[in-house]
mmCIF file of C-alpha atoms in Angstrom:
data_model
loop_
_atom_site.group_PDB
_atom_site.id
_atom_site.type_symbol
_atom_site.label_atom_id
_atom_site.label_comp_id
_atom_site.label_asym_id
_atom_site.label_seq_id
_atom_site.Cartn_x
_atom_site.Cartn_y
_atom_site.Cartn_z
ATOM 1 C CA UNK A 51 -120.365 -66.935 -215.035
ATOM 2 C CA UNK A 52 -118.777 -63.839 -216.220
ATOM 3 C CA UNK A 53 -118.810 -61.437 -219.241
ATOM 4 C CA UNK A 54 -121.440 -62.206 -221.780
ATOM 5 C CA UNK A 55 -122.589 -65.338 -220.055
ATOM 6 C CA UNK A 56 -124.313 -63.360 -217.183
ATOM 7 C CA UNK A 57 -128.033 -63.930 -217.407
ATOM 8 C CA UNK A 58 -130.401 -60.963 -217.923
ATOM 9 C CA UNK A 59 -132.804 -60.426 -215.253
ATOM 10 C CA UNK A 60 -135.614 -59.924 -217.853
ATOM 11 C CA UNK A 61 -135.217 -63.615 -219.178
ATOM 12 C CA UNK A 62 -135.227 -65.250 -215.802
ATOM 13 C CA UNK A 63 -137.947 -62.921 -214.574
ATOM 14 C CA UNK A 64 -140.177 -63.831 -217.590
ATOM 15 C CA UNK A 65 -139.578 -67.481 -217.070
ATOM 16 C CA UNK A 66 -140.592 -67.180 -213.391
ATOM 17 C CA UNK A 67 -143.716 -65.216 -214.150
ATOM 18 C CA UNK A 68 -144.549 -67.705 -216.929
ATOM 19 C CA UNK A 69 -144.099 -70.670 -214.280
ATOM 20 C CA UNK A 70 -146.337 -68.915 -211.799
ATOM 21 C CA UNK A 71 -149.076 -68.383 -214.502
ATOM 22 C CA UNK A 72 -148.940 -71.930 -215.512
ATOM 23 C CA UNK A 73 -149.239 -73.012 -211.911
ATOM 24 C CA UNK A 74 -152.460 -70.751 -211.478
ATOM 25 C CA UNK A 75 -153.818 -72.505 -214.750
ATOM 26 C CA UNK A 76 -153.356 -75.871 -213.053
ATOM 27 C CA UNK A 77 -150.387 -76.707 -215.055
ATOM 28 C CA UNK A 78 -147.150 -77.962 -213.673
ATOM 29 C CA UNK A 79 -145.406 -74.608 -212.720
ATOM 30 C CA UNK A 80 -142.376 -74.695 -215.165
ATOM 31 C CA UNK A 81 -141.710 -71.560 -217.257
ATOM 32 C CA UNK A 82 -139.392 -70.725 -220.030
ATOM 33 C CA UNK A 83 -138.165 -67.573 -222.112
ATOM 34 C CA UNK A 84 -136.117 -66.976 -225.125
ATOM 35 C CA UNK A 85 -134.008 -63.753 -225.137
ATOM 36 C CA UNK A 86 -132.015 -62.534 -228.038
ATOM 37 C CA UNK A 87 -129.869 -59.309 -227.623
ATOM 38 C CA UNK A 88 -131.479 -58.394 -224.198
ATOM 39 C CA UNK A 89 -134.913 -58.740 -225.672
ATOM 40 C CA UNK A 90 -137.427 -61.446 -224.588
ATOM 41 C CA UNK A 91 -138.804 -62.972 -227.828
ATOM 42 C CA UNK A 92 -141.104 -65.429 -226.116
ATOM 43 C CA UNK A 93 -142.098 -66.493 -222.793
ATOM 44 C CA UNK A 94 -144.626 -69.186 -221.845
ATOM 45 C CA UNK A 95 -145.365 -71.864 -219.296
ATOM 46 C CA UNK A 96 -146.483 -75.539 -219.445
ATOM 47 C CA UNK A 97 -149.694 -75.988 -221.333
ATOM 48 C CA UNK A 98 -149.785 -79.817 -221.700
ATOM 49 C CA UNK A 99 -153.193 -80.083 -220.040
ATOM 50 C CA UNK A 100 -154.764 -77.066 -221.631
ATOM 51 C CA UNK A 101 -153.721 -78.155 -225.086
ATOM 52 C CA UNK A 102 -153.810 -81.962 -224.431
ATOM 53 C CA UNK A 103 -150.353 -82.258 -225.843
ATOM 54 C CA UNK A 104 -147.677 -84.046 -224.116
ATOM 55 C CA UNK A 105 -145.105 -81.986 -226.164
ATOM 56 C CA UNK A 106 -146.390 -78.590 -224.899
ATOM 57 C CA UNK A 107 -143.590 -78.024 -222.290
ATOM 58 C CA UNK A 108 -142.701 -74.516 -221.783
ATOM 59 C CA UNK A 109 -139.331 -74.901 -223.525
ATOM 60 C CA UNK A 110 -140.965 -76.249 -226.602
ATOM 61 C CA UNK A 111 -143.585 -73.551 -226.690
ATOM 62 C CA UNK A 112 -141.036 -70.761 -226.416
ATOM 63 C CA UNK A 113 -138.846 -72.373 -229.039
ATOM 64 C CA UNK A 114 -141.709 -72.512 -231.497
ATOM 65 C CA UNK A 115 -142.798 -68.881 -230.780
ATOM 66 C CA UNK A 116 -139.317 -67.490 -230.950
ATOM 67 C CA UNK A 117 -138.645 -69.346 -234.331
ATOM 68 C CA UNK A 118 -141.839 -67.833 -235.791
ATOM 69 C CA UNK A 119 -140.820 -64.266 -234.403
ATOM 70 C CA UNK A 120 -137.436 -64.559 -236.000
ATOM 71 C CA UNK A 121 -138.641 -66.360 -239.191
ATOM 72 C CA UNK A 122 -136.021 -68.885 -238.702
ATOM 73 C CA UNK A 123 -135.732 -72.548 -237.675
ATOM 74 C CA UNK A 124 -132.575 -71.797 -235.704
ATOM 75 C CA UNK A 125 -132.128 -69.573 -232.657
ATOM 76 C CA UNK A 126 -128.622 -68.882 -233.137
ATOM 77 C CA UNK A 127 -127.469 -66.067 -230.728
ATOM 78 C CA UNK A 128 -130.339 -66.653 -228.402
ATOM 79 C CA UNK A 129 -130.447 -67.646 -224.776
ATOM 80 C CA UNK A 130 -133.056 -69.939 -223.103
ATOM 81 C CA UNK A 131 -134.205 -69.431 -219.454
ATOM 82 C CA UNK A 132 -136.098 -72.131 -217.812
ATOM 83 C CA UNK A 133 -137.138 -72.744 -214.367
ATOM 84 C CA UNK A 134 -136.344 -76.605 -214.270
ATOM 85 C CA UNK A 135 -133.691 -78.734 -215.983
ATOM 86 C CA UNK A 136 -134.924 -79.710 -219.289
ATOM 87 C CA UNK A 137 -136.144 -83.181 -220.111
ATOM 88 C CA UNK A 138 -134.656 -85.365 -222.839
ATOM 89 C CA UNK A 139 -137.265 -84.097 -225.470
ATOM 90 C CA UNK A 140 -136.600 -80.309 -224.717
ATOM 91 C CA UNK A 141 -132.824 -80.788 -224.347
ATOM 92 C CA UNK A 142 -133.078 -82.320 -227.918
ATOM 93 C CA UNK A 143 -135.092 -79.455 -229.216
ATOM 94 C CA UNK A 144 -132.632 -76.885 -227.678
ATOM 95 C CA UNK A 145 -129.779 -78.486 -229.455
ATOM 96 C CA UNK A 146 -131.622 -78.762 -232.797
ATOM 97 C CA UNK A 147 -132.655 -74.966 -232.436
ATOM 98 C CA UNK A 148 -128.821 -74.057 -231.814
ATOM 99 C CA UNK A 149 -129.746 -72.179 -228.590
ATOM 100 C CA UNK A 150 -126.435 -70.376 -227.528
ATOM 101 C CA UNK A 151 -126.827 -70.668 -223.757
ATOM 102 C CA UNK A 152 -129.130 -72.448 -221.470
ATOM 103 C CA UNK A 153 -129.741 -71.062 -218.097
ATOM 104 C CA UNK A 154 -131.981 -73.321 -215.726
ATOM 105 C CA UNK A 155 -133.012 -72.886 -212.145
ATOM 106 C CA UNK A 156 -133.690 -76.242 -210.246
ATOM 107 C CA UNK A 157 -132.069 -79.467 -211.340
ATOM 108 C CA UNK A 158 -134.356 -82.385 -212.260
ATOM 109 C CA UNK A 159 -132.579 -85.557 -210.900
ATOM 110 C CA UNK A 160 -135.563 -87.824 -211.977
ATOM 111 C CA UNK A 161 -136.550 -86.232 -215.372
ATOM 112 C CA UNK A 162 -133.612 -83.972 -216.461
ATOM 113 C CA UNK A 163 -131.297 -84.677 -219.402
ATOM 114 C CA UNK A 164 -128.779 -81.837 -219.177
ATOM 115 C CA UNK A 165 -126.891 -82.440 -215.908
ATOM 116 C CA UNK A 166 -128.938 -85.569 -214.722
ATOM 117 C CA UNK A 167 -130.133 -88.651 -216.594
ATOM 118 C CA UNK A 168 -128.719 -88.984 -220.100
ATOM 119 C CA UNK A 169 -126.660 -85.741 -220.059
ATOM 120 C CA UNK A 170 -127.567 -85.280 -223.725
ATOM 121 C CA UNK A 171 -125.045 -82.499 -224.486
ATOM 122 C CA UNK A 172 -122.193 -84.704 -223.394
ATOM 123 C CA UNK A 173 -122.996 -87.479 -225.863
ATOM 124 C CA UNK A 174 -121.033 -87.772 -229.047
ATOM 125 C CA UNK A 175 -124.023 -87.791 -230.999
ATOM 126 C CA UNK A 176 -125.193 -84.462 -229.983
ATOM 127 C CA UNK A 177 -124.760 -82.074 -232.947
ATOM 128 C CA UNK A 178 -124.953 -78.674 -230.827
ATOM 129 C CA UNK A 179 -124.441 -78.290 -227.218
ATOM 130 C CA UNK A 180 -125.280 -74.857 -225.634
ATOM 131 C CA UNK A 181 -123.306 -73.340 -222.826
ATOM 132 C CA UNK A 182 -125.218 -74.485 -219.772
ATOM 133 C CA UNK A 183 -125.608 -72.477 -216.381
ATOM 134 C CA UNK A 184 -127.708 -74.307 -213.742
ATOM 135 C CA UNK A 185 -128.734 -73.405 -210.192
ATOM 136 C CA UNK A 186 -130.101 -69.891 -210.827
ATOM 137 C CA UNK A 187 -132.726 -69.106 -208.352
ATOM 138 C CA UNK A 188 -132.813 -72.930 -207.491
ATOM 139 C CA UNK A 189 -134.696 -72.596 -204.230
ATOM 140 C CA UNK A 190 -137.373 -70.348 -205.583
ATOM 141 C CA UNK A 191 -137.912 -72.692 -208.497
ATOM 142 C CA UNK A 192 -137.951 -75.767 -206.332
ATOM 143 C CA UNK A 193 -140.390 -74.230 -203.761
ATOM 144 C CA UNK A 194 -142.890 -73.237 -206.682
ATOM 145 C CA UNK A 195 -142.959 -77.069 -207.624
ATOM 146 C CA UNK A 196 -143.115 -78.365 -204.089
ATOM 147 C CA UNK A 197 -145.978 -76.022 -203.233
ATOM 148 C CA UNK A 198 -148.010 -76.981 -206.533
ATOM 149 C CA UNK A 199 -147.635 -80.644 -205.634
ATOM 150 C CA UNK A 200 -148.241 -80.281 -201.910
ATOM 151 C CA UNK A 201 -151.786 -78.769 -202.807
ATOM 152 C CA UNK A 202 -152.718 -81.574 -204.895
ATOM 153 C CA UNK A 203 -152.050 -84.300 -202.513
#
């Protein structure tokens, strides 16, 4: 990464803070943040259990909140930071929202859809593919998930 693609600490920090808060609420500790021009527009963690909503992944929540904040269905010029590689649903929403750059921490070989699984952005039917940067603070994100699931076994 170089130039404008260097992630802001604020976005990644906000995503990790949201992941830790989600874990404290009993949700799978995944967090996300949408940033535009260095300003965090929205940050949240998973809320699938609290909202009884299987679509309430961190990415979906922050995309919705950022669209509301900007008054637009598209997040052109925005970057998304997430602590785990997005699933197919979230990867599609990122494409539909026209997110400029996606930064994620840990890969998800089982459920991811960006560099794992279906690799959505490499498909000819994908209308918009963000720039993707993975592996940021990967070990920290992986340990958050491992600790969460270890406590539940």
